[in-house]
Short mmCIF file of C-alpha atoms in Angstrom, two decimals:
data_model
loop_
_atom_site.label_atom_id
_atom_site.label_comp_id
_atom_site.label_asym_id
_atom_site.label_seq_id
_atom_site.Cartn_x
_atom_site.Cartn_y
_atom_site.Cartn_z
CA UNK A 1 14.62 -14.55 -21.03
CA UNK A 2 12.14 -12.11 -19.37
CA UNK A 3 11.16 -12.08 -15.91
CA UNK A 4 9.33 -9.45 -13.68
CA UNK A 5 11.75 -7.45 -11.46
CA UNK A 6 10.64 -7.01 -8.25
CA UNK A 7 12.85 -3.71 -5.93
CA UNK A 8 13.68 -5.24 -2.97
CA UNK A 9 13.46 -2.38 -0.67
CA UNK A 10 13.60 -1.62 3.39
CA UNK A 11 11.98 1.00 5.91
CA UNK A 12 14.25 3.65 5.91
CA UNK A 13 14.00 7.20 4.38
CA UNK A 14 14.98 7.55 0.80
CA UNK A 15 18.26 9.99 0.25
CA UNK A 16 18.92 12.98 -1.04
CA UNK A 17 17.34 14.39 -4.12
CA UNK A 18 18.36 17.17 -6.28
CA UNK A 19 20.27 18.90 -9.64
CA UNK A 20 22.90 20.87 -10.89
CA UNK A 21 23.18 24.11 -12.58
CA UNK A 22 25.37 25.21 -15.51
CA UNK A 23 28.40 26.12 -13.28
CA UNK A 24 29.45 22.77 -12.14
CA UNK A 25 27.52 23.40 -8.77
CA UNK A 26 24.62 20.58 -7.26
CA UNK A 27 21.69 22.42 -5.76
CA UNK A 28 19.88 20.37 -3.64
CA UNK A 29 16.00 21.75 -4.51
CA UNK A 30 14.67 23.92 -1.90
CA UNK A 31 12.72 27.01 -2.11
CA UNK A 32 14.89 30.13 -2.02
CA UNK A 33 17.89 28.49 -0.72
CA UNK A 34 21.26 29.58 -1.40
CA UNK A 35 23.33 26.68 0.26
CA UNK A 36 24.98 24.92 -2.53
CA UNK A 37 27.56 21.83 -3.35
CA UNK A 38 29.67 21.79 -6.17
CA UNK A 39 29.04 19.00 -8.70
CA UNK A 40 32.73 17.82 -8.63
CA UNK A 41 34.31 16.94 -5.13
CA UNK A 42 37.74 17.98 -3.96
CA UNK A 43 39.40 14.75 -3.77
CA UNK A 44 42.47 16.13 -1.98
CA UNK A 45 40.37 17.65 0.70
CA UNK A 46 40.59 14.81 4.16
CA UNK A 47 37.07 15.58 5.45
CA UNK A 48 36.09 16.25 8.94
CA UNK A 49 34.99 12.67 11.33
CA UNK A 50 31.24 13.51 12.68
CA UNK A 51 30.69 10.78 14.76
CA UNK A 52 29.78 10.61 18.15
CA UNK A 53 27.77 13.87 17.66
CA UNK A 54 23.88 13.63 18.11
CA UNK A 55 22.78 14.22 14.45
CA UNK A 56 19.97 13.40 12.87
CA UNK A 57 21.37 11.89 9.76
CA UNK A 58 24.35 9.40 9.09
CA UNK A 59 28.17 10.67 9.85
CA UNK A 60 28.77 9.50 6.70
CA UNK A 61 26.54 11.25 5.06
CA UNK A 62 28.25 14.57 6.62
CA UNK A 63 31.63 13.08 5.73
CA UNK A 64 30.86 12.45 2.19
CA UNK A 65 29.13 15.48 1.52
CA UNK A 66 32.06 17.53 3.19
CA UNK A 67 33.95 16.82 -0.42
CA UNK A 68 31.62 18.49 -1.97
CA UNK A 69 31.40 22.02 0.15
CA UNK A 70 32.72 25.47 -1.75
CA UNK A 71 36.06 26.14 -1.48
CA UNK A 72 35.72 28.88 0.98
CA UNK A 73 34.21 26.74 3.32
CA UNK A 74 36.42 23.88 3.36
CA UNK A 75 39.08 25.95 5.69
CA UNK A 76 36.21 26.81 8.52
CA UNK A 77 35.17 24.93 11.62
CA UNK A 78 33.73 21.82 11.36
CA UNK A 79 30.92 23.36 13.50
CA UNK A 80 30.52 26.12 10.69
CA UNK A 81 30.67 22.92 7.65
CA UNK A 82 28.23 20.70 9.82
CA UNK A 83 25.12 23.58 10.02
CA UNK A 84 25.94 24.66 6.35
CA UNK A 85 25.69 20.84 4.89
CA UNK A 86 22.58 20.56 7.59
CA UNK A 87 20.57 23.44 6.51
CA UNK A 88 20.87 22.02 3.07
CA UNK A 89 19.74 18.42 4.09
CA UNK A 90 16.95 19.88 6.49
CA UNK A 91 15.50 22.20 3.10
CA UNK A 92 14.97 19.71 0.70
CA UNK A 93 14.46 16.81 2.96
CA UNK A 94 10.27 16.14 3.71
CA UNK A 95 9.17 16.90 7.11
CA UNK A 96 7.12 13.58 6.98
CA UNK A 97 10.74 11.96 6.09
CA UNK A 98 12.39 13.43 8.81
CA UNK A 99 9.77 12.05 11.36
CA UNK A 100 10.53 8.86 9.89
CA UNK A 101 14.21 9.08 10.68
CA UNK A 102 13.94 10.01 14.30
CA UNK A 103 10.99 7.43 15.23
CA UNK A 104 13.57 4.95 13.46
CA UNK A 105 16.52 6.77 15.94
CA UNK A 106 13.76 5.91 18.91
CA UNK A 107 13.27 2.56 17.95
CA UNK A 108 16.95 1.58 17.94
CA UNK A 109 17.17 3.61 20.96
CA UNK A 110 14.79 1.18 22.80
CA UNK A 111 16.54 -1.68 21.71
CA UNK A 112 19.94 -0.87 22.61
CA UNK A 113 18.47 0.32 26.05
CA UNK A 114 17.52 -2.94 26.53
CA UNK A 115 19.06 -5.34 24.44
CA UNK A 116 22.33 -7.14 26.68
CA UNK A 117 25.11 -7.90 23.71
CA UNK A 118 26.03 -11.41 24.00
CA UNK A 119 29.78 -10.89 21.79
CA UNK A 120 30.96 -7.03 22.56
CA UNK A 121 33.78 -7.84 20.78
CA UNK A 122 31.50 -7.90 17.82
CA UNK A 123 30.60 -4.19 18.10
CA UNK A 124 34.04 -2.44 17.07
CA UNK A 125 36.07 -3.20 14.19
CA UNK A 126 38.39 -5.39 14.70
CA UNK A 127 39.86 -6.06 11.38
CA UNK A 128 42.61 -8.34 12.24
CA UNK A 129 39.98 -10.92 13.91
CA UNK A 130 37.29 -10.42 11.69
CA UNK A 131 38.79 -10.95 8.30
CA UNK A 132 40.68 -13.17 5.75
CA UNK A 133 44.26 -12.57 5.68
CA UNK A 134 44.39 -12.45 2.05
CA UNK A 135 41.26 -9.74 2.15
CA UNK A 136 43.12 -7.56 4.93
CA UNK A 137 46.41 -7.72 2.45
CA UNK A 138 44.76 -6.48 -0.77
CA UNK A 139 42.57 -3.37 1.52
CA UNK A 140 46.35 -2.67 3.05
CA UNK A 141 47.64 -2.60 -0.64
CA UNK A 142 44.73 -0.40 -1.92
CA UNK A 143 45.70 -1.07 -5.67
CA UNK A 144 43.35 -2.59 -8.31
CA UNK A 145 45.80 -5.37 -8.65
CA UNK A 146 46.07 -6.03 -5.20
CA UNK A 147 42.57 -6.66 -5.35
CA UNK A 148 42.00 -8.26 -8.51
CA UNK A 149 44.78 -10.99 -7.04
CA UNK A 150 41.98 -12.29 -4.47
CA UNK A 151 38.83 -11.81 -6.57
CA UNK A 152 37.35 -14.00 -9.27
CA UNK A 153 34.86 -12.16 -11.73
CA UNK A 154 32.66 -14.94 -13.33
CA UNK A 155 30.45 -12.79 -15.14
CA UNK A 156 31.09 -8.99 -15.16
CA UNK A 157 30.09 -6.87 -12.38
CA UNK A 158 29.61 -9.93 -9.93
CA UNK A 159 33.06 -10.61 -7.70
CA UNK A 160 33.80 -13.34 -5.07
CA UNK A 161 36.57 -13.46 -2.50
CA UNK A 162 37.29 -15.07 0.60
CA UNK A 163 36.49 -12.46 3.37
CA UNK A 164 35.31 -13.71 6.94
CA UNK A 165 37.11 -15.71 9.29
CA UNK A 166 34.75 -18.76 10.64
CA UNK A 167 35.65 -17.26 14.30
CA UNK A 168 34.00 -13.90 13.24
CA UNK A 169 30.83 -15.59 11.07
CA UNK A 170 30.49 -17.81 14.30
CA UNK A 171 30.44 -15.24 16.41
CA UNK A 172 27.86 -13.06 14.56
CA UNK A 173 25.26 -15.99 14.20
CA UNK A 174 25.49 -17.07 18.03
CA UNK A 175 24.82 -12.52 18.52
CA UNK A 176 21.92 -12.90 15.88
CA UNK A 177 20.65 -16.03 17.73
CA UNK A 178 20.90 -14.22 20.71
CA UNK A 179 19.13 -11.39 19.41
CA UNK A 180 16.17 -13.41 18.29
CA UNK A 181 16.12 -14.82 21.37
CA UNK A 182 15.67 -11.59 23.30
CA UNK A 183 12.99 -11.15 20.86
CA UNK A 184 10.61 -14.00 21.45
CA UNK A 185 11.57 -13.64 25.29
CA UNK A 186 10.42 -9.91 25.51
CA UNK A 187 7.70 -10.14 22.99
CA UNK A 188 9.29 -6.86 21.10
CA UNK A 189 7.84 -6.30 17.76
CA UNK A 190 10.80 -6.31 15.58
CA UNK A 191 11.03 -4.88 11.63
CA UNK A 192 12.23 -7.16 9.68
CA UNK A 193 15.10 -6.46 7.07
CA UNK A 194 13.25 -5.40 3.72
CA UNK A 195 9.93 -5.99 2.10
CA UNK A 196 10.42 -9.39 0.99
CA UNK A 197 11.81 -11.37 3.61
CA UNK A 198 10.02 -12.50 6.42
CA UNK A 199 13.27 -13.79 9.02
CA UNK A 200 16.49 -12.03 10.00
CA UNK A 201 17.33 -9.47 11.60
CA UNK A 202 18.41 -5.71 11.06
CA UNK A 203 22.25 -5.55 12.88
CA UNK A 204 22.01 -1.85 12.79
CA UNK A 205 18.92 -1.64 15.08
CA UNK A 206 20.70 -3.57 17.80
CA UNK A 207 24.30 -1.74 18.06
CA UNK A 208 25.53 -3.07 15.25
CA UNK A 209 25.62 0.08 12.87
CA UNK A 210 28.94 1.98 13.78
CA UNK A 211 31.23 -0.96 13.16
CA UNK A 212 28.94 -1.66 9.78
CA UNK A 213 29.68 1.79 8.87
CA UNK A 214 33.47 1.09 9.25
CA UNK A 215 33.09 -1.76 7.40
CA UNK A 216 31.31 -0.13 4.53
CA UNK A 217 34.10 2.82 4.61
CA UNK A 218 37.36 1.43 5.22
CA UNK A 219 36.78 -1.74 4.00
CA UNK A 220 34.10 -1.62 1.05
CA UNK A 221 34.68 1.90 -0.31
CA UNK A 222 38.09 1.28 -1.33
CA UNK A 223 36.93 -1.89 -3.57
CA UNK A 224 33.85 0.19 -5.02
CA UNK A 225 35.68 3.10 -5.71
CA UNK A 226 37.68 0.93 -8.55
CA UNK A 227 35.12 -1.29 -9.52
CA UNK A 228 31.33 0.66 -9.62
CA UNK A 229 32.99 4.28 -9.48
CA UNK A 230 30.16 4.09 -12.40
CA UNK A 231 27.57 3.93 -9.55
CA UNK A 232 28.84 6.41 -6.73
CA UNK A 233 31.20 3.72 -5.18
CA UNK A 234 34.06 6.29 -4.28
CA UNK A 235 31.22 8.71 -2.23
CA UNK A 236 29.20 5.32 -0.52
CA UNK A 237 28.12 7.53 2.65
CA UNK A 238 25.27 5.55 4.41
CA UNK A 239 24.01 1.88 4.31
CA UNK A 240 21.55 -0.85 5.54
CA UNK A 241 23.01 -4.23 7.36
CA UNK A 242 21.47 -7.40 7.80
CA UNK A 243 21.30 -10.82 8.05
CA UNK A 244 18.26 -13.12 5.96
CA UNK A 245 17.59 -16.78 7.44
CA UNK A 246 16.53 -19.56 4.97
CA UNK A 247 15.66 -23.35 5.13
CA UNK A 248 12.60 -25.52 7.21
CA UNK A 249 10.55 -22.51 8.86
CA UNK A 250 12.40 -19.78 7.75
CA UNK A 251 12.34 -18.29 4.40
CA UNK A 252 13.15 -20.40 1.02
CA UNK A 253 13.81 -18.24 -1.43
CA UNK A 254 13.90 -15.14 -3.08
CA UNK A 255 11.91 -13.84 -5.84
CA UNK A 256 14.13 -11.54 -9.08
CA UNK A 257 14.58 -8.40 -7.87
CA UNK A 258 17.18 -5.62 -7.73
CA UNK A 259 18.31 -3.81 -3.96
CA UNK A 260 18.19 -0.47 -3.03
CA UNK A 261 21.87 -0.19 -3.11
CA UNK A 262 23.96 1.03 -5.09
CA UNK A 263 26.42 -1.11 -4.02
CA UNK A 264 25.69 -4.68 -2.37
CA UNK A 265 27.83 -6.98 0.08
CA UNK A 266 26.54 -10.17 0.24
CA UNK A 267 28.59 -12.98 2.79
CA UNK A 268 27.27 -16.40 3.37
CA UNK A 269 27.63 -17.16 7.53
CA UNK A 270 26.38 -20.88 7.08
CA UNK A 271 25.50 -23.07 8.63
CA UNK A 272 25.00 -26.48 6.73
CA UNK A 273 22.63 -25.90 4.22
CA UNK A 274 21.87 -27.16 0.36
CA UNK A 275 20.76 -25.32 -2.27
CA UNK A 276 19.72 -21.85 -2.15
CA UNK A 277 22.35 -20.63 -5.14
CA UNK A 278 22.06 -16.96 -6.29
CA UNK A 279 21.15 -16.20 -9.98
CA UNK A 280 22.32 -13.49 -11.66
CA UNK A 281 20.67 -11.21 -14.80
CA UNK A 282 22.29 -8.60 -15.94
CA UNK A 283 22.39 -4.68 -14.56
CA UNK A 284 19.45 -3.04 -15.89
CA UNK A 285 18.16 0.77 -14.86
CA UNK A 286 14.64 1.73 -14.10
CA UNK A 287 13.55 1.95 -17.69
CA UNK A 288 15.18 -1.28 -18.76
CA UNK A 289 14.89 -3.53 -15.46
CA UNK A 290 11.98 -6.16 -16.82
CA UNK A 291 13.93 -6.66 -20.27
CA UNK A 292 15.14 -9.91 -21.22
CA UNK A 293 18.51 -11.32 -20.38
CA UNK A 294 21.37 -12.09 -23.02
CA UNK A 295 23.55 -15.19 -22.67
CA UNK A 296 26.25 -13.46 -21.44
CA UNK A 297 24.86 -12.32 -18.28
CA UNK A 298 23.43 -15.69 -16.78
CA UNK A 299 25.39 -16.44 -13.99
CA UNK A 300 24.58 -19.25 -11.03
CA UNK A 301 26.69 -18.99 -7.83
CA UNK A 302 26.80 -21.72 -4.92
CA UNK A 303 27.27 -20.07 -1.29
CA UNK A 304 30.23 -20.84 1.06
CA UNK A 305 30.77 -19.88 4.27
CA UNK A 306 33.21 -16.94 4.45
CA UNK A 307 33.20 -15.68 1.18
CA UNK A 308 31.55 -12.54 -0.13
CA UNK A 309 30.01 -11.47 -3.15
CA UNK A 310 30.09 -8.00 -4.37
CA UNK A 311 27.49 -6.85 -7.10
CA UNK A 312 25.89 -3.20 -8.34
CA UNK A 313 22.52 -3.02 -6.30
CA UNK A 314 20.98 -2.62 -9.89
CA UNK A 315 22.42 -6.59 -11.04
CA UNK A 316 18.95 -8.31 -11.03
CA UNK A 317 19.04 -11.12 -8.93
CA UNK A 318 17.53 -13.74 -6.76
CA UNK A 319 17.95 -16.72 -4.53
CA UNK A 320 17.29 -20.52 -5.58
CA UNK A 321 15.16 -23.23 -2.31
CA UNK A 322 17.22 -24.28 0.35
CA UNK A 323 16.10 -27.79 -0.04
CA UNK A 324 17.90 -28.59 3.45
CA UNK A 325 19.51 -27.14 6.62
CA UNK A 326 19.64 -23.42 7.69
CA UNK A 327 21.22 -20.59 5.39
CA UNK A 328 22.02 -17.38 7.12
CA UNK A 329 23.49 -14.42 5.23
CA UNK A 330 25.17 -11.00 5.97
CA UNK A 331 23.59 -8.45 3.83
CA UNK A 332 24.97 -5.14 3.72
CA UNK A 333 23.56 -2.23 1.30
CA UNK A 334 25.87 0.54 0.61
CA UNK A 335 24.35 3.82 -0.45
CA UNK A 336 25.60 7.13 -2.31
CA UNK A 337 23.68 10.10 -1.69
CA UNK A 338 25.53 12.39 -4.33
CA UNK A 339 25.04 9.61 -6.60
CA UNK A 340 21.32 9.32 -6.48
CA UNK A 341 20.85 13.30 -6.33
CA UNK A 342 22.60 13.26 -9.98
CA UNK A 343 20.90 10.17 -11.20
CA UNK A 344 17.42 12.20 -11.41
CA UNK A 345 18.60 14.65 -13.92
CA UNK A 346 20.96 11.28 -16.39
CA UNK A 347 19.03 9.59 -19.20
CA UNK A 348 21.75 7.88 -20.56
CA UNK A 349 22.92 4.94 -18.01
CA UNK A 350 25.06 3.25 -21.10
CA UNK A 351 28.21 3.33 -18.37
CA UNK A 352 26.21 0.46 -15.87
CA UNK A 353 23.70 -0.64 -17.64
CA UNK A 354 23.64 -3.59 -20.19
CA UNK A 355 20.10 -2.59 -22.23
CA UNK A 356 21.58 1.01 -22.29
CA UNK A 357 24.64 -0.25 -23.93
CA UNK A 358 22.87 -2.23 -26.60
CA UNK A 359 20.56 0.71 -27.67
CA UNK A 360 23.77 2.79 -27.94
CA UNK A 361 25.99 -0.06 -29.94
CA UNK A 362 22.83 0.22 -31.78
CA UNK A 363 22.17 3.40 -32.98
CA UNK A 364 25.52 3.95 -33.56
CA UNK A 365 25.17 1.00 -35.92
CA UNK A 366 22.69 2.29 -37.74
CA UNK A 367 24.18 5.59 -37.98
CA UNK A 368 27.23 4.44 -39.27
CA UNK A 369 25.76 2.30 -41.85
CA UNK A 370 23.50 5.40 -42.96
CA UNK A 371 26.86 7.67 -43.02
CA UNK A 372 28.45 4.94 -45.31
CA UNK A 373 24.99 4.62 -47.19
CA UNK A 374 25.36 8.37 -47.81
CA UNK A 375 28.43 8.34 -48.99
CA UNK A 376 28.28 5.31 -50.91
CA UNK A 377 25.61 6.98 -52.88
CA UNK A 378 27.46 10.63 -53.51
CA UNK A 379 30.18 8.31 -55.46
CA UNK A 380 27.40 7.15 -57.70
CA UNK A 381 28.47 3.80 -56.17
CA UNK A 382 25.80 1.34 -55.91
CA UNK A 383 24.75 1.10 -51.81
CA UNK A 384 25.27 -2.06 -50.48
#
């Protein structure tokens, strides 16, 4: 099974590009530059909290890359860490992509100025109201088998649990409603969540973002740093939330693609609905993402309210008709800059993804069989 692989992308700015050198150190490519991360983090080091400061780029981002800083500066000001990990951003990052980031800052600007929250309980995490009991337990726990105990894994990769509490997923889809309303009422232009759906709503463009970036950290982080470590999970440091509508007037479906994630949340809100089932395909890289799709990896899953699916970004998927009713979803991307910096320089993705793995079960095949060929032959044993 072959099918064309569309990426399922959004508006914002790509993240941070770059390399490493031969002494374990990431240089972020700039011209002349001598502001440098190491290539390993210091995963003893508690990093600094940046928000509420007027930055140009994600906390997170400043957070995560904190881990990363030279020893010597790890024990200075968090003043003295911010313009050091700043310059480095500012010198590789695109003046044309920095002009995209702040008109995107002034366009969630106007709609918070504006907008009138409907549910301000919805805009801080509140853990204990928001989520599953059994969920809350297994982040409290923080071991693999705490979380393993709530998750099923029906193909690998792809991993359901119970997450949302119906008060919470009501609350967000009477916000979202209210949001749309606002919408139509003030005739604002909104952008919708990615390139291939046409309804929904980005929650981060209408105050939504700091308690999505909680949930991302506290809540996601800890489960991706176990299961996609092999994908920057443990340094997830910005992300993209959102809710897609489907059903009568709304979208249907969605075509095969992959998201650009590295990690992706995916929890169905409701309401009643039919059909609409995700498909899963297997996690493919760049160079392997339109190849065809081994038994093993076929997976259908039927939404229900509440629960969550968590998946690589790169797991092609897609989304069967809702044949009735209306299916809203909370979408959230999680994103590792480190990660994608060190991806440009890797040709070997055999750790994530499935074609990679074949080629390599492959040529180590063959090269065994040669080796025992070879030796088979110095015996003056006939080769079989």
């Amino acid at each position: 099974m072959s099918l064309e692989v569309t990426r399922k992308e959004n508006q914002q700015p790509t993240p941070p590009t770059g390399g490493h050198n031969g002494n374990g150190m990431a240089v972020l490519q700039s011209m002349a530059t001598t502001h440098r991360l190491r290539l390993n983090p210091n995963t003893e080091h508690k990093p600094e909290t940046y928000e509420g400061l007027h930055l140009e780029f994600s906390p997170l981002l400043f957070s995560s890359l904190e881990r990363y800083l030279p020893p010597p500066m790890l024990s200075l000001s968090r003043d003295s860490k911010l313009h050091y990990m700043r310059d480095i951003i500012l010198r590789y990052s695109p003046e044309g992509e920095r002009t995209r980031v702040q008109k995107q800052r002034e366009y969630r600007q106007k709609i918070i100025s504006h907008y009138q929250p409907l549910h301000r309980e919805l805009y801080a995490m509140h853990a204990s109201n928001f989520f599953a009991p059994s969920f809350l337990k297994a982040i409290n726990e923080n071991k693999e088998e705490s979380f393993r105990s709530i998750m099923a894994e029906p193909t690998q990769g792809v991993f359901t649990f119970e997450m949302l509490q119906p008060h919470f997923c009501e609350l967000l889809l009477s916000e979202v409603e209210n949001f749309e309303k606002w919408v139509h009422e003030t005739k604002f232009r909104i952008m919708r969540p990615n390139t291939m759906n046409k309804f929904g709503a980005v929650l981060d463009d209408f105050g939504l973002e700091t308690m999505l970036g909680k949930l991302m950290e506290d809540f996601i982080r800890p489960i991706s740093k176990v299961f996609f470590s092999d994908v920057g999970g443990s340094t997830l440091d910005s992300h993209h939330g959102f809710v897609v509508e489907y059903g009568i007037n709304r979208d249907v479906e969605l075509g095969f693609h992959v998201d650009d994630s590295e990690v992706t949340l995916n929890v169905c809100l409701g309401k009643q609905f039919s059909g609409g089932d995700l498909f899963f395909r297997g996690v493919r890289c760049d160079k392997h993402v339109n190849t065809e799709t081994q038994s093993d990896e076929i997976l259908d899953y039927s939404h229900v309210p509440g629960r969550a699916v968590l998946h690589r970004g790169r797991h092609r998927h897609g989304a069967r008709a809702t044949t009735s009713g209306h299916r809203v979803n909370l979408l959230l991307w999680c994103r590792s800059s480190v990660f994608r910096e060190l991806r440009k320089y890797q040709k070997d993705f055999s750790s994530w993804c499935g074609e990679c793995q074949r080629e390599k079960k492959e040529r180590q095949r063959v090269s065994i069989a040669a080796t025992k060929q070879e030796l088979l032959k110095r015996e003056g044993k006939p080769a079989t």
